[in-house]
Coordinates of C-alpha atoms in Angstrom, one line a residue:
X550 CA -29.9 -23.7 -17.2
X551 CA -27.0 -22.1 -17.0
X552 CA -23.6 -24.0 -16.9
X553 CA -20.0 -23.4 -14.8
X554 CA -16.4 -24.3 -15.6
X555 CA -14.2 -26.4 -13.8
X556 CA -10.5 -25.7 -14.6
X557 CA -8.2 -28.8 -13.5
X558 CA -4.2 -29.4 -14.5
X559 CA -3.6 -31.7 -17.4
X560 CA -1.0 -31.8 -19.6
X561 CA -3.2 -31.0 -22.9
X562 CA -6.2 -29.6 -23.6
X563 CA -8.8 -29.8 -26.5
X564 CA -11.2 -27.1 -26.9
X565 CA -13.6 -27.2 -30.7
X566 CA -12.0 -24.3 -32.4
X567 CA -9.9 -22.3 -30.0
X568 CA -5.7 -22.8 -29.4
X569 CA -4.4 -24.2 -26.2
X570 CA -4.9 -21.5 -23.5
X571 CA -2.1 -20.8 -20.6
X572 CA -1.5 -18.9 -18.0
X573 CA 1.8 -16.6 -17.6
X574 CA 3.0 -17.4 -14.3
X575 CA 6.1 -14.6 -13.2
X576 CA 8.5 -14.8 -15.4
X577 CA 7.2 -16.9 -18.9
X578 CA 6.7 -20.3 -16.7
X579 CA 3.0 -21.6 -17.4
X580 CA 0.8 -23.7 -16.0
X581 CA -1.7 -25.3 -18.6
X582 CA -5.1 -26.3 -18.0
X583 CA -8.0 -28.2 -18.9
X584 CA -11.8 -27.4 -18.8
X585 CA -15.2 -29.5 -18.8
X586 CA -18.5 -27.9 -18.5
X587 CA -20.3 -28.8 -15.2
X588 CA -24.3 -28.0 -14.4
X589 CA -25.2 -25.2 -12.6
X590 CA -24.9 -25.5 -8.9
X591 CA -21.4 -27.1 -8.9
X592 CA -18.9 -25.5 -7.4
X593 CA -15.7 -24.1 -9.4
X594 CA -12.8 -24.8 -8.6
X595 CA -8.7 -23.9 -9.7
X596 CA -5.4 -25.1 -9.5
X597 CA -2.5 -24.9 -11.3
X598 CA 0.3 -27.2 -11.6
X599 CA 3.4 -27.0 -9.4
X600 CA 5.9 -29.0 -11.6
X601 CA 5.4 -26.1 -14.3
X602 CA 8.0 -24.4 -11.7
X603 CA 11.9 -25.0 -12.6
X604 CA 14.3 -24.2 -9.3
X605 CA 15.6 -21.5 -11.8
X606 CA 12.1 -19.4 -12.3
X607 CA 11.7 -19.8 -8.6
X608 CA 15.2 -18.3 -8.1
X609 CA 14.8 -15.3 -10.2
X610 CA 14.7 -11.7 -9.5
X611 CA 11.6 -11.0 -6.9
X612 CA 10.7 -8.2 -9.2
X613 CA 10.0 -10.3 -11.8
X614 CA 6.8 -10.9 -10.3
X615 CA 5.3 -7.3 -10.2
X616 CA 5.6 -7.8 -13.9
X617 CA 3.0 -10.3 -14.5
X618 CA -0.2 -11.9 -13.1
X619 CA -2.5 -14.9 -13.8
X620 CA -5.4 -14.3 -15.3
X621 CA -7.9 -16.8 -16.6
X622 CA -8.8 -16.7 -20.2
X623 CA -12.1 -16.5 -21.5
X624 CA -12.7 -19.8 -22.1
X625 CA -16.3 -19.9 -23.1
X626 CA -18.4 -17.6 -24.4
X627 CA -22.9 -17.4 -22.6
X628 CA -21.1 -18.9 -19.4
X629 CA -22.3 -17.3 -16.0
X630 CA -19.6 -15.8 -14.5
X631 CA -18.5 -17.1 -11.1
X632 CA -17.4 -14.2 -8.7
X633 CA -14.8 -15.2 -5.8
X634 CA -12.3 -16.9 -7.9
X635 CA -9.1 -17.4 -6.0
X636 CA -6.1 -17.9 -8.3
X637 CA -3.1 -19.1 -6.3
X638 CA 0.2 -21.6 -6.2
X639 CA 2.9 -23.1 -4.6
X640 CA 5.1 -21.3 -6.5
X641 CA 6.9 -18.1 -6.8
X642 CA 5.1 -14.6 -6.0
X643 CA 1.3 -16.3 -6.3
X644 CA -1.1 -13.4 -6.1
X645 CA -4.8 -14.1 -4.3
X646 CA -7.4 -12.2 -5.8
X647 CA -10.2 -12.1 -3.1
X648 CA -9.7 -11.8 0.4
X649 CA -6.4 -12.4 2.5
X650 CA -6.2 -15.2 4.9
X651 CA -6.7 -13.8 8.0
X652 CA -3.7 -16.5 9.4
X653 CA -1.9 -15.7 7.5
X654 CA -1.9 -11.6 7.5
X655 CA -1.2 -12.0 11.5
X656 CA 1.5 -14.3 10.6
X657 CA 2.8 -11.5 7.9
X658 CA 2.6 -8.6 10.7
X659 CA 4.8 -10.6 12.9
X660 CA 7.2 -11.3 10.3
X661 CA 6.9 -7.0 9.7
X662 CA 7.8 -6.3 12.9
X663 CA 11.2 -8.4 12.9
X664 CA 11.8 -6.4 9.5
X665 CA 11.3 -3.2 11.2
X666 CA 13.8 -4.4 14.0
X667 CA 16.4 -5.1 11.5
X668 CA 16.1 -2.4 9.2
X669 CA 14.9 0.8 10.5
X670 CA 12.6 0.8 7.9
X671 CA 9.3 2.3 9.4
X672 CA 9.2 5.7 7.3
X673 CA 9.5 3.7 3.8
X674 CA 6.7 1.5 4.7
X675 CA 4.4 4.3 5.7
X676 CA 5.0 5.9 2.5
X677 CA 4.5 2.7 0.5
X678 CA 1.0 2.4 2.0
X679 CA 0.1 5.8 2.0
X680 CA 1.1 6.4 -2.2
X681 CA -0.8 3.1 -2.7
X682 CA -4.0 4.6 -1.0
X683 CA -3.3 8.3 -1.9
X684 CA -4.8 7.8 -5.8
X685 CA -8.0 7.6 -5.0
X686 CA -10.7 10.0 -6.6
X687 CA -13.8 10.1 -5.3
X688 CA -15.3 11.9 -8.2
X689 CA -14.7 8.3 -9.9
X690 CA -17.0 5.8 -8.8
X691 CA -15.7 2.3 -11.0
X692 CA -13.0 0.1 -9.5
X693 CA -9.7 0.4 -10.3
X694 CA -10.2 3.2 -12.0
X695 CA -11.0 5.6 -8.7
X696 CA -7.4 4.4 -7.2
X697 CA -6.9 3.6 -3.8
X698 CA -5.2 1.1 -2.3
X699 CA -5.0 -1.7 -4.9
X700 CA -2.0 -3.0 -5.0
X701 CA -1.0 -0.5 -8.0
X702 CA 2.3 0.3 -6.9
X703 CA 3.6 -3.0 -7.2
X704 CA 3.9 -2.0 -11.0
X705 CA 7.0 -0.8 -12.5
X706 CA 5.2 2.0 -15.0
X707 CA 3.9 3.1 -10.9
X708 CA 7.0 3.0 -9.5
X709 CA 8.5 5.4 -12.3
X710 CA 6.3 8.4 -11.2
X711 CA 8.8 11.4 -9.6
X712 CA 6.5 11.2 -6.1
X713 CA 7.1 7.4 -5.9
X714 CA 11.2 7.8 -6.0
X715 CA 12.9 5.1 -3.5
X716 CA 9.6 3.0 -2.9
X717 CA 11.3 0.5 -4.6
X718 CA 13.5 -0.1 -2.0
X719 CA 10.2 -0.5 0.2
X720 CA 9.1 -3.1 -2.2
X721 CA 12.3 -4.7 -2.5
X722 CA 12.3 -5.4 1.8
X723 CA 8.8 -6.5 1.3
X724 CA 8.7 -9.0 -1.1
X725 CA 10.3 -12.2 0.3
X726 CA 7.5 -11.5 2.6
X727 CA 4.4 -11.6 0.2
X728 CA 6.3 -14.9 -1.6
X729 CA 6.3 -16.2 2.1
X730 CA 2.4 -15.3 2.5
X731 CA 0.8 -15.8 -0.9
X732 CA -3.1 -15.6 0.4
X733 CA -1.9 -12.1 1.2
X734 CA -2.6 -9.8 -1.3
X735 CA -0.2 -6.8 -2.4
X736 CA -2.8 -4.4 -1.2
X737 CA -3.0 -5.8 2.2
X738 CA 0.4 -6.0 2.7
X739 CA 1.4 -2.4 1.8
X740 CA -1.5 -1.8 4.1
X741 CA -0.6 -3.8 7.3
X742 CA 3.4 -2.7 7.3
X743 CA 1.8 1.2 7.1
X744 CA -0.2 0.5 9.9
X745 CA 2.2 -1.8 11.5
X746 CA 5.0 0.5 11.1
X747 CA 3.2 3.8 12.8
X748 CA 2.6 0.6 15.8
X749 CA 6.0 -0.5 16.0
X750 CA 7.4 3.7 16.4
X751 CA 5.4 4.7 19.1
X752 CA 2.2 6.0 17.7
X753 CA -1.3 5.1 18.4
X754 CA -3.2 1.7 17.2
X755 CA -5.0 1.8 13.8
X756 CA -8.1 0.5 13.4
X757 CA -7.7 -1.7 10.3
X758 CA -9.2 -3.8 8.3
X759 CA -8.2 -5.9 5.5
X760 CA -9.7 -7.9 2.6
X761 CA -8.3 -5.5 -0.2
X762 CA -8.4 -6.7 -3.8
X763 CA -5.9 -6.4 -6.2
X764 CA -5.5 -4.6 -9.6
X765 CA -4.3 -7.7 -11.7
X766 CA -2.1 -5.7 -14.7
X767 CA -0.1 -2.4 -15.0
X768 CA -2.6 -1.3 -17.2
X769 CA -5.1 -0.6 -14.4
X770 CA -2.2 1.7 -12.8
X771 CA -3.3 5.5 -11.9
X772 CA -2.1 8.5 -14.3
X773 CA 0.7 10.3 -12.4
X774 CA -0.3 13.1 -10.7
X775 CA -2.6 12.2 -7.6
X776 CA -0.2 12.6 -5.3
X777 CA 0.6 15.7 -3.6
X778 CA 4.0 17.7 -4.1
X779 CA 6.4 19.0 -1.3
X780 CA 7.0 22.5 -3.0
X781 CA 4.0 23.4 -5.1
X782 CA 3.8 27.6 -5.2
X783 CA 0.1 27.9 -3.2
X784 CA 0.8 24.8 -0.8
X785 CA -2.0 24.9 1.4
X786 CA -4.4 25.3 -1.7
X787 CA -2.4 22.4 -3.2
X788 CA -2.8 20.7 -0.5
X789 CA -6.5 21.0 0.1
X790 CA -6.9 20.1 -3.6
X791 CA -5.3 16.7 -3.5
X792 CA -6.7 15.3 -0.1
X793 CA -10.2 17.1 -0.6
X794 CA -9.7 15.2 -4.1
X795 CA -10.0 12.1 -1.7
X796 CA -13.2 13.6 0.3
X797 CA -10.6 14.0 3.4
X798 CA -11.0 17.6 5.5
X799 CA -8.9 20.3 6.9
X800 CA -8.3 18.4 10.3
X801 CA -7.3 15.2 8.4
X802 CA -4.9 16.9 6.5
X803 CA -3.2 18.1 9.6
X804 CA -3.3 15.2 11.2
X805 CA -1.8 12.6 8.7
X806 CA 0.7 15.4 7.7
X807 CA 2.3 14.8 11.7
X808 CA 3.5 11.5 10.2
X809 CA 6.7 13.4 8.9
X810 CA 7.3 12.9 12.5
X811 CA 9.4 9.9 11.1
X812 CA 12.0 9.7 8.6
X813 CA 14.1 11.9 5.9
X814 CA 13.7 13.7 3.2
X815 CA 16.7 12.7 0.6
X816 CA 17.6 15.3 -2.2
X817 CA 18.8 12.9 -4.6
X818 CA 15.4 11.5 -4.7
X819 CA 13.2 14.5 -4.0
X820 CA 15.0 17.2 -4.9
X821 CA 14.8 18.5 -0.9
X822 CA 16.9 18.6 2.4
X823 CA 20.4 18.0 3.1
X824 CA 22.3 15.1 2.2
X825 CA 23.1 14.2 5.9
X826 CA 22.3 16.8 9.4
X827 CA 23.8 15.9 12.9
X828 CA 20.9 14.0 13.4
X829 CA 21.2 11.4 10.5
X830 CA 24.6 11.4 9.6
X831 CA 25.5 7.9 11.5
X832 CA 21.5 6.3 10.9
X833 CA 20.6 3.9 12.2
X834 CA 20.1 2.2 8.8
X835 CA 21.0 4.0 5.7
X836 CA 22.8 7.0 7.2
X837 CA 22.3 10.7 5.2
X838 CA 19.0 12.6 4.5
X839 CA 17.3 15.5 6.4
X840 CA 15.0 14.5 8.8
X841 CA 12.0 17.2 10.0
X842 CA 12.7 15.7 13.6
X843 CA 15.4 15.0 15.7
X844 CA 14.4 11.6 17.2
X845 CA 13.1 10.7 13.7
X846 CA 12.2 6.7 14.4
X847 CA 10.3 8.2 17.2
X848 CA 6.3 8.6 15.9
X849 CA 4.9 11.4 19.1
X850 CA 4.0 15.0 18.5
X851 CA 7.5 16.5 17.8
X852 CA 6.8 17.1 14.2
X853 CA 4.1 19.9 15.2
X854 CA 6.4 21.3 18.2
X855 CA 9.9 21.8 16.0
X856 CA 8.2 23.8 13.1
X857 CA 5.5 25.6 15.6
X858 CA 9.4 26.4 17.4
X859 CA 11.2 26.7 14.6
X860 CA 14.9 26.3 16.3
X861 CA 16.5 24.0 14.5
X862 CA 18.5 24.4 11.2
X863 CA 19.4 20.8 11.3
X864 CA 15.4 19.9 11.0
X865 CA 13.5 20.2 7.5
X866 CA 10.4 22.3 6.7
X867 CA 9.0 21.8 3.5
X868 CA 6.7 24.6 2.1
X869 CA 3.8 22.2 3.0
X870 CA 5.0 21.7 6.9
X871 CA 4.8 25.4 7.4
X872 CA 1.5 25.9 5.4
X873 CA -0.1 24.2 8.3
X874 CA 1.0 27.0 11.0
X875 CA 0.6 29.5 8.0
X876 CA -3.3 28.3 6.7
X877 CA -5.9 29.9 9.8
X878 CA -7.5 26.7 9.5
X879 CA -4.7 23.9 9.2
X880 CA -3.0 26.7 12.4
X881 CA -6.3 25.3 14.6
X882 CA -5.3 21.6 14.3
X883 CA -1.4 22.3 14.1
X884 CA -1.6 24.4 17.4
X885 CA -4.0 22.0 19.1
X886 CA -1.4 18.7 18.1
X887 CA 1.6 21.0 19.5
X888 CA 0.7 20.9 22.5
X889 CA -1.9 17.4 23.1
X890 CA 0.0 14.5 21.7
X891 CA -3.5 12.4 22.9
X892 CA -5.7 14.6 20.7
X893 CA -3.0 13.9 17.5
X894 CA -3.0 10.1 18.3
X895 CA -6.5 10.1 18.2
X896 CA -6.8 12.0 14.9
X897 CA -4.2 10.5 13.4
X898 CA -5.4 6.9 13.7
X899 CA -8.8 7.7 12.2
X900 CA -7.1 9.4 9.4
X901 CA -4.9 6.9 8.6
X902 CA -7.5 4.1 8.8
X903 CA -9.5 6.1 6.2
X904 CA -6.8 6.6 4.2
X905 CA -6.4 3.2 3.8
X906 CA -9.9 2.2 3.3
X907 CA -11.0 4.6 1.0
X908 CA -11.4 3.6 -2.5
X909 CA -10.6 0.0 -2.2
X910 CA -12.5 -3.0 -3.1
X911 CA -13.0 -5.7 -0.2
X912 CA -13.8 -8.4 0.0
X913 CA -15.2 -9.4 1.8
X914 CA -17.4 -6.2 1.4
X915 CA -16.8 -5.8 5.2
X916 CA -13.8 -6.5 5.5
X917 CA -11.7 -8.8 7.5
X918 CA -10.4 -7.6 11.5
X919 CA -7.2 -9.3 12.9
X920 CA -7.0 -9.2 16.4
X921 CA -6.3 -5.9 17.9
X922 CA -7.5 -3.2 15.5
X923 CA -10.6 -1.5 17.6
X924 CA -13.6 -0.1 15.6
X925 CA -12.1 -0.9 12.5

């Protein structure tokens, strides 16, 4: 019959023939542990002790923690493996690698909102989400390997691609929440401020769901690459080839690309726009940038109207905005948003949602709905 570990704190630990094992906890701290063999049937269980934490590693640099995560060594060899391990602490940046806590991911959203109050921050967080989900290949069918949202971006080797300039700053405003929510995983939270930020502008309600796993070391980060460029010399071919890359169509292309409703385009990280236009030169937030509308905190139908109008010097238009008036196929959607901002809400909430869900790992496998996301 086959037998389970149970993994408890203790100060030492002796195994026949095998070293000490630790875990690396954010930052070099450790937690050591001790393991018996139990019979089959008895349930495993895992902590890790709390007085392994100095007030010093608790005090360091929040990015410390994207560095490192626990994992559990192999500590014996013809041992069923248990599936649903949840690996967390009191301590600094904890990481939970099954489902959130659904408490505790409304509780997160609410602290989201006051964020997006203070900081004007809703274009940074819909990027964050959407780069973390925008890796996905559905030509790859093993997990993490396909991409999606995963928690990837967390990484600094992810953080270094050119598309991903300035997410760190996203990351950065996010953190203090994830060390305040630790039963909320990375993936989840990039996730719920996306969606929560789209909310909080104006736009329509996502249908979400949550429950994402996360990618536990950088070396399970995506190759650069899988995410679309702003100038690329056949855009709407480009385009087409990175979404339809994703198993996303035409009319979801269109639709998610109304999302540069909000927010600016800065040239000293992408190499586009002006560095500040009559409409951003006095923010709110961070003033500068080159925003593609006027009321650029504002998530309605604008985006679609202004390049379909094409008036306004002061407003961008990237070679991929105009693609969509320029494509006959994208033109369909583009003209049809332009002029029924109920049709793009519609669209654009079903795009997003798949967006989001689309090559991640739940669990549970359904997922988990917080109150107030329909037909998730």
């Amino acid at each position: 019959m086959a037998n389970r570990v149970l993994l408890t704190p203790h100060s030492s630990l002796s195994l026949p023939s095998q070293s000490q094992p630790q875990m690396a906890l954010f930052g070099g701290a450790a937690a050591s542990v001790s393991a018996r063999i139990l019979p089959s049937g008895t349930r495993l269980s895992l902590s890790l002790s709390s007085s392994s934490y100095s007030s010093s590693s608790r005090s360091s640099s929040s990015f410390q923690c994207l560095r490192y995560s626990p994992r559990i060594s192999n500590l014996f060899l013809n041992q069923r493996r248990v599936s649903n391990v949840r690996v967390s602490s009191r301590g600094y940046g904890s990481i939970s690698a099954v489902a959130s806590d659904p408490d505790q991911l409304k509780n997160a959203r609410e602290d989201i909102k006051d964020l997006l109050k203070s900081k004007f921050c809703h274009p940074i967080l819909i990027r964050l989400g959407w780069h973390d989900a925008g890796t996905y290949n559905k030509n790859i069918e093993e997990w993490p390997q396909r991409g999606g949202a995963n928690g990837s971006l967390r990484f600094e080797v992810e953080q270094k691609h050119a598309a991903n300039a300035g997410l760190v700053n996203a990351l950065k405003l996010l953190q203090p929440i994830k060390d305040k929510y630790s039963d909320v995983t990375y993936a989840d939270l990039f996730q719920l401020a996306s969606a929560t930020a789209v909310e909080e502008a104006g736009g329509p309600k996502i249908p979400m769901k949550y429950g994402r796993v996360d990618v536990t070391s950088p070396e399970q980060c995506p190759e650069e690459g899988r995410l679309p460029d702003a100038g690329p010399p056949s855009p709407a071919d480009h385009l087409r080839q990175v979404f339809y890359r994703m198993g996303l169509n035409d009319k979801e292309i269109v639709a998610l690309s109304g999302a540069h409703t909000l927010g600016r385009s800065r040239p000293d990280r992408s190499g586009w726009g002006k560095p500040e236009t009559k409409y951003t030169k006095d923010g709110p937030g961070a003033p500068g940038g080159h925003s593609w509308t006027a009321q650029w905190l504002k998530f309605d139908n604008s985006y679609f109207k202004d390049i379909k109008e094409k008036r306004d010097e002061d407003l961008l238009v990237l070679p991929t905005d105009a693609a969509l008036f320029e494509d006959p196929s994208f033109k369909v959607y583009a003209e049809k948003y332009a002029e029924d901002q109920e049709a793009f809400f519609n669209d654009y909430a079903e795009a997003h949602a798949k967006l989001s869900n689309i090559g991640a790992k739940f669990d549970p496998s359904e997922g988990i709905v917080i109150d107030g996301s329909p037909n998730a």
